[in-house]
Amino acid sequence: NLEKIYDIFSQFQAKVEGWSTTLWVNLDSKLLEKGSKEFVKVIKEAPEELRAYNCFKALTETIEGFRSSVPLFSALKSDTMRPRHWKQVETFSGVTVDMNPATFNLKMVFAMKIHRFKDKILDMVTASRGEAGIEKSLVEISAYWKKVYFSLRPYKD
């Protein structure tokens, strides 16, 4: 029985290791979603005698934690996320990452275990979208006022 649990664990770890080399810019959240659903299915279909083991419970938590992280990866992939937002993620995860697009990969994001901060992350992404809207409006306002010409003349002759 422990061997079956270890086999599931090994397969999951191998899959995560394969995904971890993916660069953040190449993230395919649908692929992660599909893969994580497959492991959730394996866990749910496991024989009852396996469920009694603490290691199986830990494996279940790990897989479900990963699966709950996948929508957060998609949210963090938003174009509105700025380095200041990633600094916030680093702060509450306790993991520092290098945001260089050539090296920033899923292994770094996985290390953050972001499923623990679901509400904070979703709030932050929502705020980033609002901030992006404000930034866009400020650019438009600035561009408009740069074109406006004021003619000055004395108030009283």
Short mmCIF file of N, CA and C in Angstrom, two decimals:
data_model
loop_
_atom_site.label_atom_id
_atom_site.label_comp_id
_atom_site.label_asym_id
_atom_site.label_seq_id
_atom_site.Cartn_x
_atom_site.Cartn_y
_atom_site.Cartn_z
N ASN A 1 0.82 -1.21 0.00
CA ASN A 1 0.00 0.00 0.00
C ASN A 1 0.86 1.26 0.00
N LEU A 2 1.89 1.27 0.81
CA LEU A 2 2.78 2.42 0.84
C LEU A 2 3.47 2.59 -0.50
N GLU A 3 3.70 1.48 -1.16
CA GLU A 3 4.33 1.53 -2.48
C GLU A 3 3.42 2.24 -3.48
N LYS A 4 2.12 1.99 -3.40
CA LYS A 4 1.16 2.65 -4.29
C LYS A 4 1.16 4.16 -4.04
N ILE A 5 1.19 4.53 -2.76
CA ILE A 5 1.22 5.97 -2.41
C ILE A 5 2.49 6.60 -2.94
N TYR A 6 3.61 5.89 -2.76
CA TYR A 6 4.89 6.41 -3.25
C TYR A 6 4.88 6.54 -4.78
N ASP A 7 4.26 5.61 -5.46
CA ASP A 7 4.16 5.68 -6.93
C ASP A 7 3.39 6.93 -7.36
N ILE A 8 2.28 7.19 -6.70
CA ILE A 8 1.49 8.39 -7.03
C ILE A 8 2.33 9.64 -6.75
N PHE A 9 2.99 9.65 -5.59
CA PHE A 9 3.84 10.77 -5.22
C PHE A 9 4.95 10.99 -6.25
N SER A 10 5.60 9.91 -6.65
CA SER A 10 6.70 10.00 -7.62
C SER A 10 6.22 10.52 -8.97
N GLN A 11 5.06 10.06 -9.40
CA GLN A 11 4.51 10.53 -10.67
C GLN A 11 4.17 12.02 -10.59
N PHE A 12 3.60 12.42 -9.48
CA PHE A 12 3.25 13.83 -9.29
C PHE A 12 4.51 14.69 -9.27
N GLN A 13 5.51 14.26 -8.50
CA GLN A 13 6.77 15.01 -8.43
C GLN A 13 7.43 15.12 -9.81
N ALA A 14 7.41 14.04 -10.57
CA ALA A 14 8.01 14.06 -11.91
C ALA A 14 7.28 15.06 -12.81
N LYS A 15 5.96 15.08 -12.70
CA LYS A 15 5.17 16.01 -13.51
C LYS A 15 5.47 17.45 -13.13
N VAL A 16 5.53 17.71 -11.83
CA VAL A 16 5.82 19.07 -11.34
C VAL A 16 7.23 19.48 -11.76
N GLU A 17 8.18 18.57 -11.67
CA GLU A 17 9.55 18.86 -12.10
C GLU A 17 9.59 19.22 -13.59
N GLY A 18 8.82 18.51 -14.38
CA GLY A 18 8.75 18.81 -15.81
C GLY A 18 8.18 20.20 -16.06
N TRP A 19 7.13 20.54 -15.34
CA TRP A 19 6.51 21.86 -15.49
C TRP A 19 7.41 22.97 -14.96
N SER A 20 8.21 22.66 -13.95
CA SER A 20 8.97 23.70 -13.25
C SER A 20 10.02 24.38 -14.13
N THR A 21 10.43 23.75 -15.20
CA THR A 21 11.43 24.38 -16.08
C THR A 21 10.79 25.35 -17.09
N THR A 22 9.47 25.36 -17.13
CA THR A 22 8.76 26.26 -18.05
C THR A 22 8.98 27.71 -17.63
N LEU A 23 9.39 28.53 -18.57
CA LEU A 23 9.54 29.95 -18.28
C LEU A 23 8.16 30.56 -18.03
N TRP A 24 8.12 31.54 -17.15
CA TRP A 24 6.86 32.20 -16.79
C TRP A 24 6.17 32.78 -18.03
N VAL A 25 6.95 33.34 -18.94
CA VAL A 25 6.36 33.94 -20.14
C VAL A 25 5.68 32.89 -21.02
N ASN A 26 6.05 31.61 -20.85
CA ASN A 26 5.46 30.53 -21.65
C ASN A 26 4.40 29.73 -20.88
N LEU A 27 3.94 30.26 -19.75
CA LEU A 27 2.97 29.55 -18.92
C LEU A 27 1.73 29.17 -19.71
N ASP A 28 1.37 27.89 -19.62
CA ASP A 28 0.13 27.39 -20.21
C ASP A 28 -0.71 26.85 -19.05
N SER A 29 -1.55 27.70 -18.49
CA SER A 29 -2.30 27.31 -17.30
C SER A 29 -3.29 26.19 -17.59
N LYS A 30 -3.74 26.07 -18.83
CA LYS A 30 -4.67 24.99 -19.17
C LYS A 30 -3.97 23.63 -19.05
N LEU A 31 -2.72 23.58 -19.44
CA LEU A 31 -1.94 22.35 -19.32
C LEU A 31 -1.76 21.97 -17.85
N LEU A 32 -1.46 22.96 -17.02
CA LEU A 32 -1.31 22.71 -15.58
C LEU A 32 -2.64 22.27 -14.97
N GLU A 33 -3.71 22.91 -15.39
CA GLU A 33 -5.04 22.57 -14.88
C GLU A 33 -5.39 21.12 -15.22
N LYS A 34 -5.15 20.76 -16.47
CA LYS A 34 -5.45 19.40 -16.92
C LYS A 34 -4.61 18.37 -16.14
N GLY A 35 -3.33 18.65 -16.02
CA GLY A 35 -2.45 17.73 -15.31
C GLY A 35 -2.81 17.59 -13.84
N SER A 36 -3.13 18.70 -13.20
CA SER A 36 -3.47 18.63 -11.78
C SER A 36 -4.81 17.92 -11.57
N LYS A 37 -5.74 18.11 -12.49
CA LYS A 37 -7.03 17.41 -12.39
C LYS A 37 -6.84 15.90 -12.48
N GLU A 38 -5.90 15.48 -13.32
CA GLU A 38 -5.62 14.04 -13.45
C GLU A 38 -5.16 13.46 -12.12
N PHE A 39 -4.31 14.19 -11.40
CA PHE A 39 -3.82 13.69 -10.12
C PHE A 39 -4.90 13.75 -9.04
N VAL A 40 -5.75 14.74 -9.09
CA VAL A 40 -6.88 14.79 -8.15
C VAL A 40 -7.78 13.59 -8.38
N LYS A 41 -7.98 13.25 -9.64
CA LYS A 41 -8.80 12.08 -9.97
C LYS A 41 -8.16 10.80 -9.43
N VAL A 42 -6.85 10.67 -9.57
CA VAL A 42 -6.14 9.49 -9.06
C VAL A 42 -6.34 9.39 -7.55
N ILE A 43 -6.22 10.52 -6.86
CA ILE A 43 -6.39 10.55 -5.41
C ILE A 43 -7.81 10.14 -5.02
N LYS A 44 -8.78 10.69 -5.71
CA LYS A 44 -10.19 10.40 -5.38
C LYS A 44 -10.56 8.95 -5.67
N GLU A 45 -9.90 8.35 -6.65
CA GLU A 45 -10.20 6.97 -7.02
C GLU A 45 -9.34 5.95 -6.27
N ALA A 46 -8.49 6.44 -5.40
CA ALA A 46 -7.60 5.53 -4.65
C ALA A 46 -8.42 4.63 -3.73
N PRO A 47 -7.95 3.41 -3.54
CA PRO A 47 -8.67 2.48 -2.65
C PRO A 47 -8.77 3.03 -1.22
N GLU A 48 -9.82 2.66 -0.54
CA GLU A 48 -10.11 3.15 0.81
C GLU A 48 -8.98 2.87 1.79
N GLU A 49 -8.32 1.71 1.64
CA GLU A 49 -7.25 1.36 2.59
C GLU A 49 -6.06 2.33 2.52
N LEU A 50 -5.87 2.98 1.36
CA LEU A 50 -4.78 3.95 1.24
C LEU A 50 -5.10 5.24 1.99
N ARG A 51 -6.37 5.58 2.06
CA ARG A 51 -6.79 6.85 2.65
C ARG A 51 -6.51 6.93 4.15
N ALA A 52 -6.32 5.80 4.79
CA ALA A 52 -6.07 5.79 6.23
C ALA A 52 -4.65 6.24 6.59
N TYR A 53 -3.75 6.17 5.64
CA TYR A 53 -2.35 6.53 5.90
C TYR A 53 -2.18 8.05 5.96
N ASN A 54 -1.39 8.50 6.94
CA ASN A 54 -1.10 9.93 7.06
C ASN A 54 -0.35 10.45 5.83
N CYS A 55 0.53 9.63 5.28
CA CYS A 55 1.28 10.06 4.11
C CYS A 55 0.35 10.26 2.90
N PHE A 56 -0.72 9.50 2.83
CA PHE A 56 -1.70 9.69 1.75
C PHE A 56 -2.44 11.00 1.95
N LYS A 57 -2.77 11.30 3.20
CA LYS A 57 -3.44 12.57 3.49
C LYS A 57 -2.54 13.75 3.13
N ALA A 58 -1.25 13.63 3.44
CA ALA A 58 -0.29 14.68 3.10
C ALA A 58 -0.17 14.83 1.58
N LEU A 59 -0.15 13.70 0.89
CA LEU A 59 -0.08 13.72 -0.58
C LEU A 59 -1.33 14.39 -1.16
N THR A 60 -2.47 14.06 -0.60
CA THR A 60 -3.74 14.66 -1.04
C THR A 60 -3.69 16.18 -0.86
N GLU A 61 -3.22 16.64 0.29
CA GLU A 61 -3.11 18.08 0.55
C GLU A 61 -2.16 18.75 -0.44
N THR A 62 -1.06 18.08 -0.74
CA THR A 62 -0.09 18.63 -1.68
C THR A 62 -0.69 18.78 -3.07
N ILE A 63 -1.35 17.75 -3.52
CA ILE A 63 -1.94 17.77 -4.87
C ILE A 63 -3.08 18.78 -4.94
N GLU A 64 -3.93 18.80 -3.93
CA GLU A 64 -5.03 19.76 -3.94
C GLU A 64 -4.53 21.19 -3.78
N GLY A 65 -3.47 21.37 -3.01
CA GLY A 65 -2.86 22.69 -2.89
C GLY A 65 -2.32 23.17 -4.23
N PHE A 66 -1.66 22.27 -4.94
CA PHE A 66 -1.14 22.62 -6.26
C PHE A 66 -2.29 22.98 -7.20
N ARG A 67 -3.32 22.15 -7.19
CA ARG A 67 -4.46 22.40 -8.08
C ARG A 67 -5.12 23.75 -7.77
N SER A 68 -5.22 24.10 -6.51
CA SER A 68 -5.83 25.39 -6.16
C SER A 68 -4.92 26.56 -6.52
N SER A 69 -3.64 26.29 -6.75
CA SER A 69 -2.71 27.34 -7.17
C SER A 69 -2.83 27.69 -8.64
N VAL A 70 -3.29 26.77 -9.45
CA VAL A 70 -3.31 26.98 -10.90
C VAL A 70 -4.10 28.23 -11.31
N PRO A 71 -5.31 28.46 -10.79
CA PRO A 71 -6.00 29.71 -11.15
C PRO A 71 -5.24 30.95 -10.68
N LEU A 72 -4.49 30.80 -9.60
CA LEU A 72 -3.70 31.93 -9.11
C LEU A 72 -2.54 32.22 -10.06
N PHE A 73 -1.98 31.18 -10.67
CA PHE A 73 -0.93 31.40 -11.67
C PHE A 73 -1.49 32.23 -12.82
N SER A 74 -2.68 31.88 -13.25
CA SER A 74 -3.33 32.63 -14.35
C SER A 74 -3.55 34.07 -13.94
N ALA A 75 -4.01 34.28 -12.71
CA ALA A 75 -4.26 35.64 -12.23
C ALA A 75 -2.95 36.44 -12.18
N LEU A 76 -1.89 35.81 -11.68
CA LEU A 76 -0.60 36.50 -11.59
C LEU A 76 0.02 36.78 -12.96
N LYS A 77 -0.44 36.06 -13.95
CA LYS A 77 0.07 36.24 -15.32
C LYS A 77 -0.49 37.50 -15.98
N SER A 78 -1.41 38.16 -15.30
CA SER A 78 -2.05 39.36 -15.83
C SER A 78 -1.02 40.40 -16.28
N ASP A 79 -1.31 41.05 -17.39
CA ASP A 79 -0.43 42.11 -17.91
C ASP A 79 -0.36 43.31 -16.98
N THR A 80 -1.30 43.39 -16.05
CA THR A 80 -1.33 44.54 -15.14
C THR A 80 -0.39 44.36 -13.95
N MET A 81 0.18 43.17 -13.81
CA MET A 81 1.11 42.93 -12.70
C MET A 81 2.43 43.65 -12.96
N ARG A 82 2.83 44.45 -12.00
CA ARG A 82 4.07 45.22 -12.08
C ARG A 82 5.06 44.66 -11.05
N PRO A 83 6.33 45.05 -11.17
CA PRO A 83 7.32 44.58 -10.19
C PRO A 83 6.92 44.87 -8.74
N ARG A 84 6.22 45.98 -8.49
CA ARG A 84 5.80 46.30 -7.12
C ARG A 84 4.81 45.25 -6.59
N HIS A 85 4.00 44.70 -7.49
CA HIS A 85 3.05 43.68 -7.07
C HIS A 85 3.77 42.37 -6.75
N TRP A 86 4.75 42.05 -7.58
CA TRP A 86 5.54 40.84 -7.32
C TRP A 86 6.30 40.96 -6.01
N LYS A 87 6.73 42.17 -5.65
CA LYS A 87 7.40 42.38 -4.36
C LYS A 87 6.44 42.03 -3.22
N GLN A 88 5.16 42.36 -3.40
CA GLN A 88 4.17 42.01 -2.38
C GLN A 88 4.04 40.49 -2.26
N VAL A 89 4.02 39.81 -3.40
CA VAL A 89 3.94 38.35 -3.38
C VAL A 89 5.16 37.78 -2.66
N GLU A 90 6.33 38.34 -2.94
CA GLU A 90 7.55 37.90 -2.27
C GLU A 90 7.44 38.11 -0.76
N THR A 91 6.88 39.23 -0.37
CA THR A 91 6.77 39.55 1.05
C THR A 91 5.90 38.55 1.79
N PHE A 92 4.69 38.29 1.28
CA PHE A 92 3.87 37.36 2.05
C PHE A 92 4.20 35.90 1.82
N SER A 93 4.95 35.55 0.76
CA SER A 93 5.36 34.15 0.58
C SER A 93 6.69 33.87 1.26
N GLY A 94 7.48 34.92 1.47
CA GLY A 94 8.80 34.73 2.07
C GLY A 94 9.84 34.22 1.09
N VAL A 95 9.50 34.22 -0.21
CA VAL A 95 10.41 33.73 -1.25
C VAL A 95 10.73 34.88 -2.20
N THR A 96 12.01 35.12 -2.40
CA THR A 96 12.45 36.17 -3.33
C THR A 96 12.72 35.55 -4.68
N VAL A 97 12.26 36.23 -5.75
CA VAL A 97 12.46 35.71 -7.10
C VAL A 97 13.10 36.76 -7.98
N ASP A 98 13.80 36.28 -8.99
CA ASP A 98 14.40 37.16 -10.00
C ASP A 98 13.42 37.22 -11.17
N MET A 99 12.90 38.38 -11.46
CA MET A 99 11.86 38.53 -12.48
C MET A 99 12.40 38.60 -13.90
N ASN A 100 13.66 38.29 -14.11
CA ASN A 100 14.24 38.30 -15.44
C ASN A 100 13.47 37.30 -16.32
N PRO A 101 12.83 37.77 -17.40
CA PRO A 101 12.01 36.88 -18.24
C PRO A 101 12.78 35.68 -18.81
N ALA A 102 14.09 35.82 -18.94
CA ALA A 102 14.89 34.73 -19.50
C ALA A 102 15.14 33.61 -18.48
N THR A 103 14.94 33.90 -17.19
CA THR A 103 15.22 32.90 -16.16
C THR A 103 14.06 32.64 -15.21
N PHE A 104 13.08 33.53 -15.18
CA PHE A 104 11.96 33.38 -14.25
C PHE A 104 11.07 32.24 -14.71
N ASN A 105 11.10 31.14 -13.94
CA ASN A 105 10.36 29.95 -14.36
C ASN A 105 9.35 29.52 -13.29
N LEU A 106 8.60 28.50 -13.61
CA LEU A 106 7.55 28.05 -12.71
C LEU A 106 8.11 27.47 -11.41
N LYS A 107 9.33 26.97 -11.44
CA LYS A 107 9.93 26.45 -10.21
C LYS A 107 9.96 27.53 -9.14
N MET A 108 10.27 28.75 -9.55
CA MET A 108 10.30 29.86 -8.59
C MET A 108 8.91 30.17 -8.06
N VAL A 109 7.92 30.09 -8.92
CA VAL A 109 6.54 30.36 -8.51
C VAL A 109 6.04 29.22 -7.62
N PHE A 110 6.37 27.98 -7.98
CA PHE A 110 5.96 26.83 -7.17
C PHE A 110 6.53 26.95 -5.75
N ALA A 111 7.77 27.45 -5.65
CA ALA A 111 8.42 27.59 -4.34
C ALA A 111 7.67 28.55 -3.42
N MET A 112 6.91 29.46 -4.00
CA MET A 112 6.15 30.42 -3.20
C MET A 112 4.93 29.80 -2.51
N LYS A 113 4.50 28.64 -2.99
CA LYS A 113 3.32 27.97 -2.43
C LYS A 113 2.16 28.96 -2.27
N ILE A 114 1.83 29.58 -3.39
CA ILE A 114 0.88 30.69 -3.37
C ILE A 114 -0.54 30.29 -2.98
N HIS A 115 -0.86 29.01 -3.01
CA HIS A 115 -2.21 28.60 -2.61
C HIS A 115 -2.51 29.01 -1.16
N ARG A 116 -1.46 29.24 -0.38
CA ARG A 116 -1.64 29.65 1.02
C ARG A 116 -2.12 31.10 1.13
N PHE A 117 -2.00 31.86 0.04
CA PHE A 117 -2.31 33.29 0.07
C PHE A 117 -3.35 33.66 -0.98
N LYS A 118 -4.26 32.77 -1.24
CA LYS A 118 -5.24 32.94 -2.32
C LYS A 118 -5.94 34.30 -2.25
N ASP A 119 -6.51 34.63 -1.11
CA ASP A 119 -7.27 35.89 -1.00
C ASP A 119 -6.38 37.11 -1.20
N LYS A 120 -5.19 37.09 -0.62
CA LYS A 120 -4.26 38.22 -0.78
C LYS A 120 -3.88 38.40 -2.25
N ILE A 121 -3.61 37.29 -2.91
CA ILE A 121 -3.20 37.37 -4.32
C ILE A 121 -4.34 37.88 -5.20
N LEU A 122 -5.53 37.34 -5.00
CA LEU A 122 -6.66 37.79 -5.81
C LEU A 122 -6.97 39.27 -5.56
N ASP A 123 -6.87 39.71 -4.30
CA ASP A 123 -7.06 41.14 -4.00
C ASP A 123 -5.99 41.99 -4.69
N MET A 124 -4.75 41.51 -4.65
CA MET A 124 -3.66 42.26 -5.24
C MET A 124 -3.81 42.35 -6.77
N VAL A 125 -4.20 41.25 -7.40
CA VAL A 125 -4.39 41.26 -8.86
C VAL A 125 -5.54 42.19 -9.23
N THR A 126 -6.61 42.18 -8.45
CA THR A 126 -7.73 43.09 -8.69
C THR A 126 -7.25 44.53 -8.55
N ALA A 127 -6.46 44.81 -7.53
CA ALA A 127 -5.92 46.15 -7.33
C ALA A 127 -5.00 46.53 -8.50
N SER A 128 -4.21 45.58 -8.99
CA SER A 128 -3.30 45.89 -10.10
C SER A 128 -4.08 46.26 -11.35
N ARG A 129 -5.22 45.63 -11.55
CA ARG A 129 -6.05 45.97 -12.71
C ARG A 129 -6.62 47.37 -12.57
N GLY A 130 -7.05 47.71 -11.37
CA GLY A 130 -7.54 49.07 -11.12
C GLY A 130 -6.44 50.10 -11.30
N GLU A 131 -5.26 49.80 -10.79
CA GLU A 131 -4.12 50.70 -10.94
C GLU A 131 -3.75 50.88 -12.41
N ALA A 132 -3.82 49.81 -13.17
CA ALA A 132 -3.50 49.90 -14.60
C ALA A 132 -4.49 50.82 -15.31
N GLY A 133 -5.75 50.75 -14.93
CA GLY A 133 -6.76 51.65 -15.50
C GLY A 133 -6.46 53.10 -15.17
N ILE A 134 -6.05 53.35 -13.94
CA ILE A 134 -5.70 54.71 -13.52
C ILE A 134 -4.46 55.18 -14.28
N GLU A 135 -3.46 54.31 -14.39
CA GLU A 135 -2.23 54.67 -15.12
C GLU A 135 -2.55 55.03 -16.56
N LYS A 136 -3.42 54.26 -17.17
CA LYS A 136 -3.81 54.53 -18.56
C LYS A 136 -4.51 55.88 -18.66
N SER A 137 -5.41 56.16 -17.74
CA SER A 137 -6.12 57.44 -17.74
C SER A 137 -5.15 58.60 -17.54
N LEU A 138 -4.18 58.43 -16.66
CA LEU A 138 -3.20 59.49 -16.43
C LEU A 138 -2.37 59.78 -17.68
N VAL A 139 -2.01 58.73 -18.40
CA VAL A 139 -1.27 58.91 -19.66
C VAL A 139 -2.12 59.69 -20.66
N GLU A 140 -3.39 59.33 -20.77
CA GLU A 140 -4.29 60.02 -21.69
C GLU A 140 -4.48 61.48 -21.29
N ILE A 141 -4.66 61.73 -20.02
CA ILE A 141 -4.84 63.10 -19.53
C ILE A 141 -3.58 63.91 -19.79
N SER A 142 -2.44 63.32 -19.50
CA SER A 142 -1.16 64.01 -19.72
C SER A 142 -0.97 64.34 -21.20
N ALA A 143 -1.28 63.38 -22.08
CA ALA A 143 -1.13 63.61 -23.52
C ALA A 143 -2.07 64.72 -23.98
N TYR A 144 -3.27 64.75 -23.46
CA TYR A 144 -4.23 65.79 -23.83
C TYR A 144 -3.71 67.16 -23.42
N TRP A 145 -3.28 67.30 -22.17
CA TRP A 145 -2.86 68.62 -21.68
C TRP A 145 -1.54 69.08 -22.29
N LYS A 146 -0.74 68.17 -22.82
CA LYS A 146 0.48 68.58 -23.51
C LYS A 146 0.15 69.28 -24.82
N LYS A 147 -1.01 68.96 -25.39
CA LYS A 147 -1.42 69.55 -26.66
C LYS A 147 -2.17 70.87 -26.48
N VAL A 148 -2.64 71.12 -25.32
CA VAL A 148 -3.44 72.33 -25.08
C VAL A 148 -2.52 73.54 -25.02
N TYR A 149 -2.94 74.58 -25.74
CA TYR A 149 -2.16 75.80 -25.76
C TYR A 149 -2.97 76.89 -25.05
N PHE A 150 -2.34 77.51 -24.11
CA PHE A 150 -2.98 78.61 -23.41
C PHE A 150 -2.38 79.91 -23.92
N SER A 151 -3.24 80.82 -24.29
CA SER A 151 -2.74 82.15 -24.65
C SER A 151 -2.94 83.04 -23.42
N LEU A 152 -1.93 83.75 -23.09
CA LEU A 152 -1.97 84.60 -21.90
C LEU A 152 -2.07 86.07 -22.32
N ARG A 153 -2.83 86.81 -21.56
CA ARG A 153 -2.94 88.25 -21.79
C ARG A 153 -3.22 88.89 -20.45
N PRO A 154 -2.95 90.11 -20.35
CA PRO A 154 -3.17 90.81 -19.06
C PRO A 154 -4.66 90.76 -18.69
N TYR A 155 -4.93 90.68 -17.41
CA TYR A 155 -6.29 90.61 -16.93
C TYR A 155 -7.02 91.95 -17.14
N LYS A 156 -6.38 93.01 -16.78
CA LYS A 156 -6.97 94.33 -16.97
C LYS A 156 -6.04 95.18 -17.83
N ASP A 157 -6.68 95.94 -18.72
CA ASP A 157 -5.87 96.79 -19.61
C ASP A 157 -5.47 98.07 -18.95
#
